N, CA, C and O atoms as CSV, one atom per row, in Angstrom:
chain,resi,resn,atom,element,x,y,z
A,1,UNK,N,N,0.828,-1.201,0.000
A,1,UNK,CA,C,0.000,0.000,0.000
A,1,UNK,C,C,0.866,1.257,0.000
A,1,UNK,O,O,0.533,2.252,-0.643
A,2,UNK,N,N,1.997,1.200,0.738
A,2,UNK,CA,C,2.880,2.372,0.777
A,2,UNK,C,C,3.484,2.639,-0.595
A,2,UNK,O,O,3.641,3.788,-1.009
A,3,UNK,N,N,3.819,1.554,-1.291
A,3,UNK,CA,C,4.378,1.702,-2.629
A,3,UNK,C,C,3.347,2.299,-3.581
A,3,UNK,O,O,3.667,3.165,-4.395
A,4,UNK,N,N,2.125,1.834,-3.471
A,4,UNK,CA,C,1.054,2.352,-4.318
A,4,UNK,C,C,0.820,3.843,-4.031
A,4,UNK,O,O,0.595,4.630,-4.951
A,5,UNK,N,N,0.876,4.219,-2.759
A,5,UNK,CA,C,0.718,5.626,-2.384
A,5,UNK,C,C,1.873,6.466,-2.927
A,5,UNK,O,O,1.674,7.599,-3.365
A,6,UNK,N,N,3.076,5.902,-2.894
A,6,UNK,CA,C,4.242,6.620,-3.411
A,6,UNK,C,C,4.128,6.832,-4.919
A,6,UNK,O,O,4.477,7.895,-5.433
A,7,UNK,N,N,3.638,5.814,-5.618
A,7,UNK,CA,C,3.439,5.939,-7.063
A,7,UNK,C,C,2.393,7.016,-7.349
A,7,UNK,O,O,2.574,7.845,-8.241
A,8,UNK,N,N,1.301,6.997,-6.587
A,8,UNK,CA,C,0.242,7.999,-6.773
A,8,UNK,C,C,0.780,9.406,-6.524
A,8,UNK,O,O,0.485,10.329,-7.283
A,9,UNK,N,N,1.558,9.566,-5.475
A,9,UNK,CA,C,2.131,10.881,-5.155
A,9,UNK,C,C,3.057,11.348,-6.277
A,9,UNK,O,O,2.998,12.505,-6.693
A,10,UNK,N,N,3.906,10.452,-6.764
A,10,UNK,CA,C,4.856,10.816,-7.817
A,10,UNK,C,C,4.132,11.166,-9.106
A,10,UNK,O,O,4.493,12.131,-9.779
A,11,UNK,N,N,3.118,10.391,-9.451
A,11,UNK,CA,C,2.331,10.697,-10.649
A,11,UNK,C,C,1.665,12.058,-10.493
A,11,UNK,O,O,1.613,12.837,-11.445
A,12,UNK,N,N,1.158,12.347,-9.304
A,12,UNK,CA,C,0.549,13.653,-9.051
A,12,UNK,C,C,1.536,14.790,-9.246
A,12,UNK,O,O,1.197,15.822,-9.825
A,13,UNK,N,N,2.765,14.600,-8.758
A,13,UNK,CA,C,3.807,15.625,-8.927
A,13,UNK,C,C,4.154,15.809,-10.404
A,13,UNK,O,O,4.312,16.934,-10.878
A,14,UNK,N,N,4.271,14.703,-11.120
A,14,UNK,CA,C,4.585,14.788,-12.552
A,14,UNK,C,C,3.453,15.462,-13.322
A,14,UNK,O,O,3.701,16.261,-14.225
A,15,UNK,N,N,2.225,15.144,-12.969
A,15,UNK,CA,C,1.087,15.789,-13.626
A,15,UNK,C,C,1.076,17.286,-13.349
A,15,UNK,O,O,0.728,18.087,-14.216
A,16,UNK,N,N,1.456,17.650,-12.141
A,16,UNK,CA,C,1.519,19.064,-11.784
A,16,UNK,C,C,2.573,19.789,-12.630
A,16,UNK,O,O,2.353,20.918,-13.070
A,17,UNK,N,N,3.713,19.134,-12.852
A,17,UNK,CA,C,4.755,19.720,-13.702
A,17,UNK,C,C,4.243,19.904,-15.130
A,17,UNK,O,O,4.480,20.938,-15.755
A,18,UNK,N,N,3.545,18.900,-15.634
A,18,UNK,CA,C,3.003,18.970,-16.991
A,18,UNK,C,C,1.967,20.078,-17.076
A,18,UNK,O,O,1.910,20.798,-18.073
A,19,UNK,N,N,1.148,20.225,-16.041
A,19,UNK,CA,C,0.141,21.282,-16.017
A,19,UNK,C,C,0.790,22.654,-16.154
A,19,UNK,O,O,0.303,23.515,-16.886
A,20,UNK,N,N,1.897,22.844,-15.439
A,20,UNK,CA,C,2.596,24.135,-15.488
A,20,UNK,C,C,3.262,24.358,-16.838
A,20,UNK,O,O,3.219,25.464,-17.378
A,21,UNK,N,N,3.878,23.312,-17.386
A,21,UNK,CA,C,4.600,23.447,-18.654
A,21,UNK,C,C,3.667,23.592,-19.848
A,21,UNK,O,O,3.900,24.427,-20.723
A,22,UNK,N,N,2.619,22.788,-19.888
A,22,UNK,CA,C,1.754,22.714,-21.073
A,22,UNK,C,C,0.442,23.477,-20.922
A,22,UNK,O,O,-0.359,23.518,-21.856
A,23,UNK,N,N,0.217,24.074,-19.773
A,23,UNK,CA,C,-1.002,24.832,-19.517
A,23,UNK,C,C,-2.255,23.973,-19.746
A,23,UNK,O,O,-3.177,24.358,-20.465
A,24,UNK,N,N,-2.250,22.797,-19.106
A,24,UNK,CA,C,-3.400,21.896,-19.140
A,24,UNK,C,C,-3.776,21.543,-17.706
A,24,UNK,O,O,-3.046,21.861,-16.767
A,25,UNK,N,N,-4.903,20.894,-17.549
A,25,UNK,CA,C,-5.355,20.495,-16.221
A,25,UNK,C,C,-5.630,18.996,-16.210
A,25,UNK,O,O,-6.120,18.447,-17.197
A,26,UNK,N,N,-5.315,18.326,-15.088
A,26,UNK,CA,C,-5.620,16.919,-14.883
A,26,UNK,C,C,-6.655,16.824,-13.780
A,26,UNK,O,O,-6.517,17.457,-12.733
A,27,UNK,N,N,-7.687,16.038,-14.013
A,27,UNK,CA,C,-8.672,15.819,-12.960
A,27,UNK,C,C,-8.106,14.807,-11.971
A,27,UNK,O,O,-7.159,14.085,-12.282
A,28,UNK,N,N,-8.689,14.761,-10.785
A,28,UNK,CA,C,-8.248,13.790,-9.781
A,28,UNK,C,C,-8.445,12.364,-10.284
A,28,UNK,O,O,-7.643,11.475,-10.000
A,29,UNK,N,N,-9.522,12.162,-11.033
A,29,UNK,CA,C,-9.797,10.837,-11.562
A,29,UNK,C,C,-8.741,10.414,-12.585
A,29,UNK,O,O,-8.325,9.256,-12.610
A,30,UNK,N,N,-8.309,11.355,-13.426
A,30,UNK,CA,C,-7.295,11.004,-14.430
A,30,UNK,C,C,-5.957,10.720,-13.768
A,30,UNK,O,O,-5.234,9.824,-14.204
A,31,UNK,N,N,-5.614,11.465,-12.725
A,31,UNK,CA,C,-4.366,11.209,-11.987
A,31,UNK,C,C,-4.439,9.827,-11.335
A,31,UNK,O,O,-3.463,9.076,-11.349
A,32,UNK,N,N,-5.593,9.498,-10.767
A,32,UNK,CA,C,-5.763,8.180,-10.148
A,32,UNK,C,C,-5.654,7.070,-11.191
A,32,UNK,O,O,-5.061,6.025,-10.925
A,33,UNK,N,N,-6.222,7.292,-12.371
A,33,UNK,CA,C,-6.159,6.289,-13.437
A,33,UNK,C,C,-4.725,6.106,-13.925
A,33,UNK,O,O,-4.273,4.978,-14.126
A,34,UNK,N,N,-4.017,7.204,-14.113
A,34,UNK,CA,C,-2.613,7.136,-14.544
A,34,UNK,C,C,-1.780,6.422,-13.481
A,34,UNK,O,O,-0.906,5.617,-13.803
A,35,UNK,N,N,-2.057,6.724,-12.217
A,35,UNK,CA,C,-1.337,6.073,-11.120
A,35,UNK,C,C,-1.573,4.574,-11.131
A,35,UNK,O,O,-0.638,3.789,-10.972
A,36,UNK,N,N,-2.817,4.182,-11.317
A,36,UNK,CA,C,-3.159,2.755,-11.317
A,36,UNK,C,C,-2.495,2.036,-12.486
A,36,UNK,O,O,-1.945,0.947,-12.324
A,37,UNK,N,N,-2.550,2.651,-13.661
A,37,UNK,CA,C,-1.914,2.051,-14.840
A,37,UNK,C,C,-0.406,1.937,-14.617
A,37,UNK,O,O,0.201,0.909,-14.918
A,38,UNK,N,N,0.179,2.989,-14.093
A,38,UNK,CA,C,1.623,2.976,-13.825
A,38,UNK,C,C,1.979,1.897,-12.829
A,38,UNK,O,O,2.944,1.158,-13.023
A,39,UNK,N,N,1.206,1.803,-11.763
A,39,UNK,CA,C,1.468,0.794,-10.734
A,39,UNK,C,C,1.365,-0.615,-11.311
A,39,UNK,O,O,2.207,-1.471,-11.038
A,40,UNK,N,N,0.332,-0.845,-12.107
A,40,UNK,CA,C,0.153,-2.172,-12.709
A,40,UNK,C,C,1.273,-2.489,-13.694
A,40,UNK,O,O,1.780,-3.610,-13.729
A,41,UNK,N,N,1.656,-1.493,-14.494
A,41,UNK,CA,C,2.722,-1.707,-15.469
A,41,UNK,C,C,4.035,-2.023,-14.752
A,41,UNK,O,O,4.762,-2.935,-15.147
A,42,UNK,N,N,4.326,-1.277,-13.719
A,42,UNK,CA,C,5.550,-1.544,-12.939
A,42,UNK,C,C,5.451,-2.900,-12.253
A,42,UNK,O,O,6.451,-3.601,-12.100
A,43,UNK,N,N,4.254,-3.262,-11.846
A,43,UNK,CA,C,4.066,-4.554,-11.190
A,43,UNK,C,C,4.362,-5.721,-12.095
A,43,UNK,O,O,4.883,-6.741,-11.645
A,44,UNK,N,N,4.033,-5.586,-13.387
A,44,UNK,CA,C,4.291,-6.696,-14.304
A,44,UNK,C,C,5.720,-6.666,-14.823
A,44,UNK,O,O,6.341,-7.716,-14.989
A,45,UNK,N,N,6.246,-5.478,-15.080
A,45,UNK,CA,C,7.589,-5.385,-15.675
A,45,UNK,C,C,8.680,-5.348,-14.625
A,45,UNK,O,O,9.816,-5.740,-14.894
A,46,UNK,N,N,8.353,-4.888,-13.443
A,46,UNK,CA,C,9.408,-4.655,-12.477
A,46,UNK,C,C,9.288,-5.447,-11.207
A,46,UNK,O,O,9.562,-4.926,-10.125
A,47,UNK,N,N,8.896,-6.656,-11.307
A,47,UNK,CA,C,8.845,-7.488,-10.107
A,47,UNK,C,C,10.244,-7.590,-9.521
A,47,UNK,O,O,11.228,-7.695,-10.254
A,48,UNK,N,N,10.326,-7.560,-8.206
A,48,UNK,CA,C,11.655,-7.637,-7.577
A,48,UNK,C,C,12.494,-8.802,-8.059
A,48,UNK,O,O,13.713,-8.678,-8.178
A,49,UNK,N,N,11.866,-9.931,-8.338
A,49,UNK,CA,C,12.669,-11.079,-8.764
A,49,UNK,C,C,13.297,-10.840,-10.130
A,49,UNK,O,O,14.357,-11.394,-10.424
A,50,UNK,N,N,12.655,-10.014,-10.982
A,50,UNK,CA,C,13.249,-9.687,-12.286
A,50,UNK,C,C,14.552,-8.921,-12.072
A,50,UNK,O,O,15.561,-9.194,-12.721
A,51,UNK,N,N,14.512,-7.960,-11.153
A,51,UNK,CA,C,15.720,-7.194,-10.863
A,51,UNK,C,C,16.783,-8.085,-10.235
A,51,UNK,O,O,17.967,-7.977,-10.553
A,52,UNK,N,N,16.351,-8.955,-9.350
A,52,UNK,CA,C,17.299,-9.862,-8.702
A,52,UNK,C,C,17.961,-10.796,-9.709
A,52,UNK,O,O,19.159,-11.065,-9.621
A,53,UNK,N,N,17.178,-11.287,-10.664
A,53,UNK,CA,C,17.750,-12.155,-11.681
A,53,UNK,C,C,18.791,-11.420,-12.514
A,53,UNK,O,O,19.835,-11.979,-12.852
A,54,UNK,N,N,18.501,-10.164,-12.843
A,54,UNK,CA,C,19.472,-9.379,-13.605
A,54,UNK,C,C,20.758,-9.167,-12.803
A,54,UNK,O,O,21.861,-9.275,-13.336
A,55,UNK,N,N,20.596,-8.866,-11.518
A,55,UNK,CA,C,21.772,-8.652,-10.657
A,55,UNK,C,C,22.596,-9.925,-10.529
A,55,UNK,O,O,23.820,-9.900,-10.656
A,56,UNK,N,N,21.928,-11.014,-10.283
A,56,UNK,CA,C,22.650,-12.285,-10.137
A,56,UNK,C,C,23.368,-12.659,-11.422
A,56,UNK,O,O,24.499,-13.144,-11.395
A,57,UNK,N,N,22.706,-12.433,-12.542
A,57,UNK,CA,C,23.326,-12.748,-13.825
A,57,UNK,C,C,24.599,-11.924,-14.031
A,57,UNK,O,O,25.587,-12.408,-14.584
A,58,UNK,N,N,24.554,-10.673,-13.576
A,58,UNK,CA,C,25.716,-9.789,-13.703
A,58,UNK,C,C,26.684,-9.944,-12.526
A,58,UNK,O,O,27.671,-9.215,-12.430
A,59,UNK,N,N,26.398,-10.898,-11.630
A,59,UNK,CA,C,27.218,-11.153,-10.448
A,59,UNK,C,C,27.338,-9.900,-9.569
A,59,UNK,O,O,28.418,-9.538,-9.102
A,60,UNK,N,N,26.173,-9.251,-9.363
A,60,UNK,CA,C,26.099,-8.079,-8.503
A,60,UNK,C,C,25.020,-8.290,-7.458
A,60,UNK,O,O,24.199,-9.201,-7.568
A,61,UNK,N,N,25.031,-7.434,-6.439
A,61,UNK,CA,C,23.986,-7.488,-5.417
A,61,UNK,C,C,23.185,-6.191,-5.379
A,61,UNK,O,O,22.253,-6.069,-4.584
A,62,UNK,N,N,23.527,-5.231,-6.214
A,62,UNK,CA,C,22.864,-3.937,-6.236
A,62,UNK,C,C,22.150,-3.727,-7.566
A,62,UNK,O,O,22.727,-3.948,-8.630
A,63,UNK,N,N,20.897,-3.300,-7.499
A,63,UNK,CA,C,20.148,-2.966,-8.707
A,63,UNK,C,C,20.627,-1.604,-9.192
A,63,UNK,O,O,20.705,-0.652,-8.415
A,64,UNK,N,N,20.944,-1.516,-10.467
A,64,UNK,CA,C,21.428,-0.260,-11.049
A,64,UNK,C,C,20.387,0.305,-12.004
A,64,UNK,O,O,19.397,-0.353,-12.325
A,65,UNK,N,N,20.624,1.526,-12.451
A,65,UNK,CA,C,19.723,2.129,-13.431
A,65,UNK,C,C,19.741,1.341,-14.733
A,65,UNK,O,O,18.743,1.298,-15.452
A,66,UNK,N,N,20.859,0.726,-15.031
A,66,UNK,CA,C,20.933,-0.086,-16.252
A,66,UNK,C,C,19.961,-1.268,-16.177
A,66,UNK,O,O,19.379,-1.654,-17.191
A,67,UNK,N,N,19.783,-1.841,-14.992
A,67,UNK,CA,C,18.812,-2.921,-14.811
A,67,UNK,C,C,17.395,-2.419,-15.078
A,67,UNK,O,O,16.599,-3.081,-15.744
A,68,UNK,N,N,17.102,-1.250,-14.552
A,68,UNK,CA,C,15.775,-0.663,-14.730
A,68,UNK,C,C,15.543,-0.357,-16.212
A,68,UNK,O,O,14.461,-0.611,-16.739
A,69,UNK,N,N,16.562,0.187,-16.878
A,69,UNK,CA,C,16.438,0.483,-18.308
A,69,UNK,C,C,16.210,-0.790,-19.111
A,69,UNK,O,O,15.430,-0.804,-20.063
A,70,UNK,N,N,16.886,-1.841,-18.725
A,70,UNK,CA,C,16.739,-3.100,-19.440
A,70,UNK,C,C,15.307,-3.620,-19.354
A,70,UNK,O,O,14.762,-4.118,-20.339
A,71,UNK,N,N,14.704,-3.504,-18.183
A,71,UNK,CA,C,13.319,-3.959,-18.030
A,71,UNK,C,C,12.316,-3.001,-18.684
A,71,UNK,O,O,11.204,-3.402,-19.026
A,72,UNK,N,N,12.716,-1.734,-18.855
A,72,UNK,CA,C,11.804,-0.739,-19.430
A,72,UNK,C,C,11.951,-0.631,-20.947
A,72,UNK,O,O,11.280,0.191,-21.571
A,73,UNK,N,N,12.804,-1.437,-21.540
A,73,UNK,CA,C,13.103,-1.284,-22.963
A,73,UNK,C,C,11.906,-1.535,-23.882
A,73,UNK,O,O,11.935,-1.120,-25.041
A,74,UNK,N,N,10.867,-2.196,-23.402
A,74,UNK,CA,C,9.680,-2.453,-24.235
A,74,UNK,C,C,8.895,-1.176,-24.517
A,74,UNK,O,O,8.206,-1.067,-25.531
A,75,UNK,N,N,9.010,-0.217,-23.609
A,75,UNK,CA,C,8.304,1.054,-23.778
A,75,UNK,C,C,9.330,2.134,-24.091
A,75,UNK,O,O,10.073,2.571,-23.213
A,76,UNK,N,N,9.363,2.560,-25.357
A,76,UNK,CA,C,10.360,3.551,-25.770
A,76,UNK,C,C,10.265,4.845,-24.975
A,76,UNK,O,O,11.284,5.422,-24.597
A,77,UNK,N,N,9.038,5.301,-24.722
A,77,UNK,CA,C,8.880,6.557,-23.997
A,77,UNK,C,C,9.344,6.412,-22.546
A,77,UNK,O,O,9.967,7.324,-22.002
A,78,UNK,N,N,9.046,5.279,-21.922
A,78,UNK,CA,C,9.487,5.045,-20.549
A,78,UNK,C,C,11.005,4.936,-20.488
A,78,UNK,O,O,11.638,5.491,-19.590
A,79,UNK,N,N,11.583,4.222,-21.440
A,79,UNK,CA,C,13.040,4.085,-21.495
A,79,UNK,C,C,13.702,5.442,-21.685
A,79,UNK,O,O,14.701,5.746,-21.034
A,80,UNK,N,N,13.149,6.251,-22.568
A,80,UNK,CA,C,13.694,7.593,-22.815
A,80,UNK,C,C,13.615,8.439,-21.544
A,80,UNK,O,O,14.566,9.142,-21.202
A,81,UNK,N,N,12.486,8.370,-20.850
A,81,UNK,CA,C,12.292,9.143,-19.623
A,81,UNK,C,C,13.271,8.696,-18.542
A,81,UNK,O,O,13.890,9.531,-17.883
A,82,UNK,N,N,13.413,7.395,-18.357
A,82,UNK,CA,C,14.332,6.877,-17.338
A,82,UNK,C,C,15.762,7.274,-17.661
A,82,UNK,O,O,16.518,7.658,-16.768
A,83,UNK,N,N,16.139,7.186,-18.929
A,83,UNK,CA,C,17.489,7.573,-19.351
A,83,UNK,C,C,17.733,9.050,-19.077
A,83,UNK,O,O,18.785,9.421,-18.558
A,84,UNK,N,N,16.773,9.885,-19.422
A,84,UNK,CA,C,16.900,11.328,-19.198
A,84,UNK,C,C,17.049,11.638,-17.706
A,84,UNK,O,O,17.919,12.413,-17.309
A,85,UNK,N,N,16.202,11.034,-16.897
A,85,UNK,CA,C,16.256,11.296,-15.452
A,85,UNK,C,C,17.550,10.780,-14.835
A,85,UNK,O,O,18.108,11.428,-13.950
A,86,UNK,N,N,18.032,9.640,-15.280
A,86,UNK,CA,C,19.279,9.108,-14.714
A,86,UNK,C,C,20.453,9.989,-15.099
A,86,UNK,O,O,21.377,10.168,-14.306
A,87,UNK,N,N,20.430,10.549,-16.320
A,87,UNK,CA,C,21.491,11.470,-16.728
A,87,UNK,C,C,21.441,12.761,-15.914
A,87,UNK,O,O,22.476,13.299,-15.520
A,88,UNK,N,N,20.217,13.254,-15.666
A,88,UNK,CA,C,20.068,14.459,-14.840
A,88,UNK,C,C,20.597,14.211,-13.426
A,88,UNK,O,O,21.296,15.054,-12.863
A,89,UNK,N,N,20.261,13.056,-12.861
A,89,UNK,CA,C,20.742,12.722,-11.518
A,89,UNK,C,C,22.260,12.591,-11.487
A,89,UNK,O,O,22.912,13.040,-10.544
A,90,UNK,N,N,22.809,11.979,-12.514
A,90,UNK,CA,C,24.259,11.798,-12.568
A,90,UNK,C,C,24.967,13.145,-12.644
A,90,UNK,O,O,25.959,13.361,-11.948
A,91,UNK,N,N,24.475,14.043,-13.474
A,91,UNK,CA,C,25.121,15.357,-13.575
A,91,UNK,C,C,24.938,16.155,-12.290
A,91,UNK,O,O,25.840,16.881,-11.875
A,92,UNK,N,N,23.777,16.023,-11.661
A,92,UNK,CA,C,23.542,16.703,-10.390
A,92,UNK,C,C,24.486,16.178,-9.308
A,92,UNK,O,O,25.031,16.951,-8.520
A,93,UNK,N,N,24.675,14.852,-9.278
A,93,UNK,CA,C,25.597,14.251,-8.310
A,93,UNK,C,C,27.025,14.724,-8.547
A,93,UNK,O,O,27.757,14.985,-7.592
A,94,UNK,N,N,27.427,14.837,-9.807
A,94,UNK,CA,C,28.782,15.309,-10.124
A,94,UNK,C,C,28.975,16.749,-9.659
A,94,UNK,O,O,30.022,17.094,-9.112
A,95,UNK,N,N,27.964,17.587,-9.876
A,95,UNK,CA,C,28.037,18.979,-9.436
A,95,UNK,C,C,28.166,19.058,-7.918
A,95,UNK,O,O,28.954,19.849,-7.400
A,96,UNK,N,N,27.397,18.243,-7.207
A,96,UNK,CA,C,27.463,18.249,-5.746
A,96,UNK,C,C,28.829,17.788,-5.257
A,96,UNK,O,O,29.364,18.342,-4.297
A,97,UNK,N,N,29.399,16.771,-5.914
A,97,UNK,CA,C,30.725,16.291,-5.530
A,97,UNK,C,C,31.777,17.373,-5.747
A,97,UNK,O,O,32.676,17.549,-4.925
A,98,UNK,N,N,31.659,18.096,-6.857
A,98,UNK,CA,C,32.609,19.182,-7.138
A,98,UNK,C,C,32.500,20.278,-6.079
A,98,UNK,O,O,33.514,20.803,-5.617
A,99,UNK,N,N,31.273,20.620,-5.698
A,99,UNK,CA,C,31.078,21.645,-4.673
A,99,UNK,C,C,31.682,21.203,-3.346
A,99,UNK,O,O,32.344,21.989,-2.669
A,100,UNK,N,N,31.453,19.939,-2.974
A,100,UNK,CA,C,32.021,19.426,-1.722
A,100,UNK,C,C,33.536,19.430,-1.779
A,100,UNK,O,O,34.204,19.762,-0.800
A,101,UNK,N,N,34.072,19.059,-2.928
A,101,UNK,CA,C,35.520,19.024,-3.100
A,101,UNK,C,C,36.111,20.418,-2.933
A,101,UNK,O,O,37.129,20.591,-2.262
A,102,UNK,N,N,35.470,21.412,-3.546
A,102,UNK,CA,C,35.946,22.791,-3.442
A,102,UNK,C,C,35.850,23.291,-2.005
A,102,UNK,O,O,36.761,23.960,-1.517
A,103,UNK,N,N,34.732,22.965,-1.315
A,103,UNK,CA,C,34.554,23.398,0.066
A,103,UNK,C,C,35.610,22.776,0.980
A,103,UNK,O,O,36.190,23.457,1.826
A,104,UNK,N,N,35.854,21.472,0.799
A,104,UNK,CA,C,36.815,20.810,1.672
A,104,UNK,C,C,38.231,21.295,1.400
A,104,UNK,O,O,39.020,21.432,2.335
A,105,UNK,N,N,38.568,21.554,0.152
A,105,UNK,CA,C,39.905,22.047,-0.152
A,105,UNK,C,C,40.070,23.490,0.320
A,105,UNK,O,O,41.161,23.877,0.739
A,106,UNK,N,N,39.014,24.283,0.259
A,106,UNK,CA,C,39.069,25.663,0.754
A,106,UNK,C,C,39.212,25.668,2.274
A,106,UNK,O,O,39.927,26.497,2.835
A,107,UNK,N,N,38.531,24.741,2.929
A,107,UNK,CA,C,38.615,24.668,4.389
A,107,UNK,C,C,40.005,24.242,4.842
A,107,UNK,O,O,40.479,24.664,5.897
A,108,UNK,N,N,40.655,23.404,4.041
A,108,UNK,CA,C,41.997,22.942,4.381
A,108,UNK,C,C,43.069,23.932,3.929
A,108,UNK,O,O,44.246,23.768,4.251
A,109,UNK,N,N,42.667,24.936,3.198
A,109,UNK,CA,C,43.630,25.916,2.711
A,109,UNK,C,C,44.336,25.455,1.443
A,109,UNK,O,O,45.333,26.051,1.036
A,110,UNK,N,N,43.831,24.410,0.823
A,110,UNK,CA,C,44.416,23.912,-0.413
A,110,UNK,C,C,43.913,24.736,-1.579
A,110,UNK,O,O,42.874,25.391,-1.497
A,111,UNK,N,N,44.666,24.692,-2.666
A,111,UNK,CA,C,44.268,25.407,-3.869
A,111,UNK,C,C,43.719,24.422,-4.890
A,111,UNK,O,O,44.145,23.270,-4.972
A,112,UNK,N,N,42.760,24.916,-5.663
A,112,UNK,CA,C,42.248,24.110,-6.763
A,112,UNK,C,C,43.286,24.140,-7.885
A,112,UNK,O,O,44.151,25.016,-7.880
A,113,UNK,N,N,43.232,23.215,-8.845
A,113,UNK,CA,C,44.215,23.210,-9.934
A,113,UNK,C,C,44.311,24.546,-10.665
A,113,UNK,O,O,45.411,24.961,-11.030
A,114,UNK,N,N,43.197,25.225,-10.886
A,114,UNK,CA,C,43.217,26.541,-11.539
A,114,UNK,C,C,43.936,27.578,-10.696
A,114,UNK,O,O,44.690,28.398,-11.220
A,115,UNK,N,N,43.705,27.545,-9.385
A,115,UNK,CA,C,44.389,28.481,-8.486
A,115,UNK,C,C,45.874,28.182,-8.427
A,115,UNK,O,O,46.682,29.104,-8.320
A,116,UNK,N,N,46.258,26.892,-8.494
A,116,UNK,CA,C,47.669,26.522,-8.481
A,116,UNK,C,C,48.374,27.057,-9.711
A,116,UNK,O,O,49.495,27.556,-9.607
A,117,UNK,N,N,47.738,26.963,-10.891
A,117,UNK,CA,C,48.322,27.489,-12.121
A,117,UNK,C,C,48.505,28.991,-12.028
A,117,UNK,O,O,49.538,29.522,-12.436
A,118,UNK,N,N,47.507,29.675,-11.496
A,118,UNK,CA,C,47.595,31.131,-11.357
A,118,UNK,C,C,48.733,31.505,-10.417
A,118,UNK,O,O,49.445,32.477,-10.669
A,119,UNK,N,N,48.914,30.757,-9.347
A,119,UNK,CA,C,49.991,31.048,-8.393
A,119,UNK,C,C,51.355,30.816,-9.037
A,119,UNK,O,O,52.279,31.599,-8.820
A,120,UNK,N,N,51.491,29.751,-9.825
A,120,UNK,CA,C,52.766,29.471,-10.502
A,120,UNK,C,C,53.060,30.558,-11.501
A,120,UNK,O,O,54.195,31.029,-11.571
A,121,UNK,N,N,52.074,30.978,-12.282
A,121,UNK,CA,C,52.270,32.047,-13.259
A,121,UNK,C,C,52.655,33.337,-12.558
A,121,UNK,O,O,53.543,34.060,-13.010
A,122,UNK,N,N,51.973,33.623,-11.437
A,122,UNK,CA,C,52.281,34.829,-10.679
A,122,UNK,C,C,53.696,34.778,-10.145
A,122,UNK,O,O,54.401,35.787,-10.166
A,123,UNK,N,N,54.124,33.616,-9.666
A,123,UNK,CA,C,55.482,33.420,-9.158
A,123,UNK,C,C,56.523,33.644,-10.262
A,123,UNK,O,O,57.540,34.305,-10.056
A,124,UNK,N,N,56.239,33.079,-11.428
A,124,UNK,CA,C,57.164,33.221,-12.565
A,124,UNK,C,C,57.276,34.681,-12.972
A,124,UNK,O,O,58.368,35.165,-13.270
A,125,UNK,N,N,56.152,35.380,-12.985
A,125,UNK,CA,C,56.155,36.800,-13.358
A,125,UNK,C,C,56.976,37.615,-12.366
A,125,UNK,O,O,57.730,38.501,-12.769
A,126,UNK,N,N,56.838,37.326,-11.083
A,126,UNK,CA,C,57.574,38.071,-10.078
A,126,UNK,C,C,59.064,37.732,-10.141
A,126,UNK,O,O,59.885,38.597,-9.832
A,127,UNK,N,N,59.447,36.524,-10.524
A,127,UNK,CA,C,60.841,36.147,-10.653
A,127,UNK,C,C,61.486,36.830,-11.837
A,127,UNK,O,O,62.675,37.145,-11.794
A,128,UNK,N,N,60.722,37.067,-12.899
A,128,UNK,CA,C,61.263,37.719,-14.082
A,128,UNK,C,C,61.503,39.203,-13.820
A,128,UNK,O,O,62.384,39.796,-14.443
A,129,UNK,N,N,60.765,39.798,-12.942
A,129,UNK,CA,C,60.899,41.230,-12.639
A,129,UNK,C,C,62.098,41.394,-11.780
A,129,UNK,O,O,62.428,42.513,-11.386
């Protein structure tokens, strides 16, 4: 039931985004219908044992986005959406890692590679004078 509620909530959020972007409205009944269809589709295509079989076949214990994409390949639009979202998440994670790296190096008093180059150039310029 919690999973079904989570699917309904997520579908509602996605419908809200579409409403803002496309200037359309979704009724509560249509959101409920989309949620039910989505839940049923995920139930048939994404049974936990399907993911487990993929992991075991790949000699892994963690389900990856590639596993999800593999199971979603029958629906081109779903596969495209999952691919887009996973790329967005990956780039967002990279940005966060870079920010953390910069913060930790700044806290330690270390210089970033760009700052190191500037310091070397500045040093060389002062030595030439």
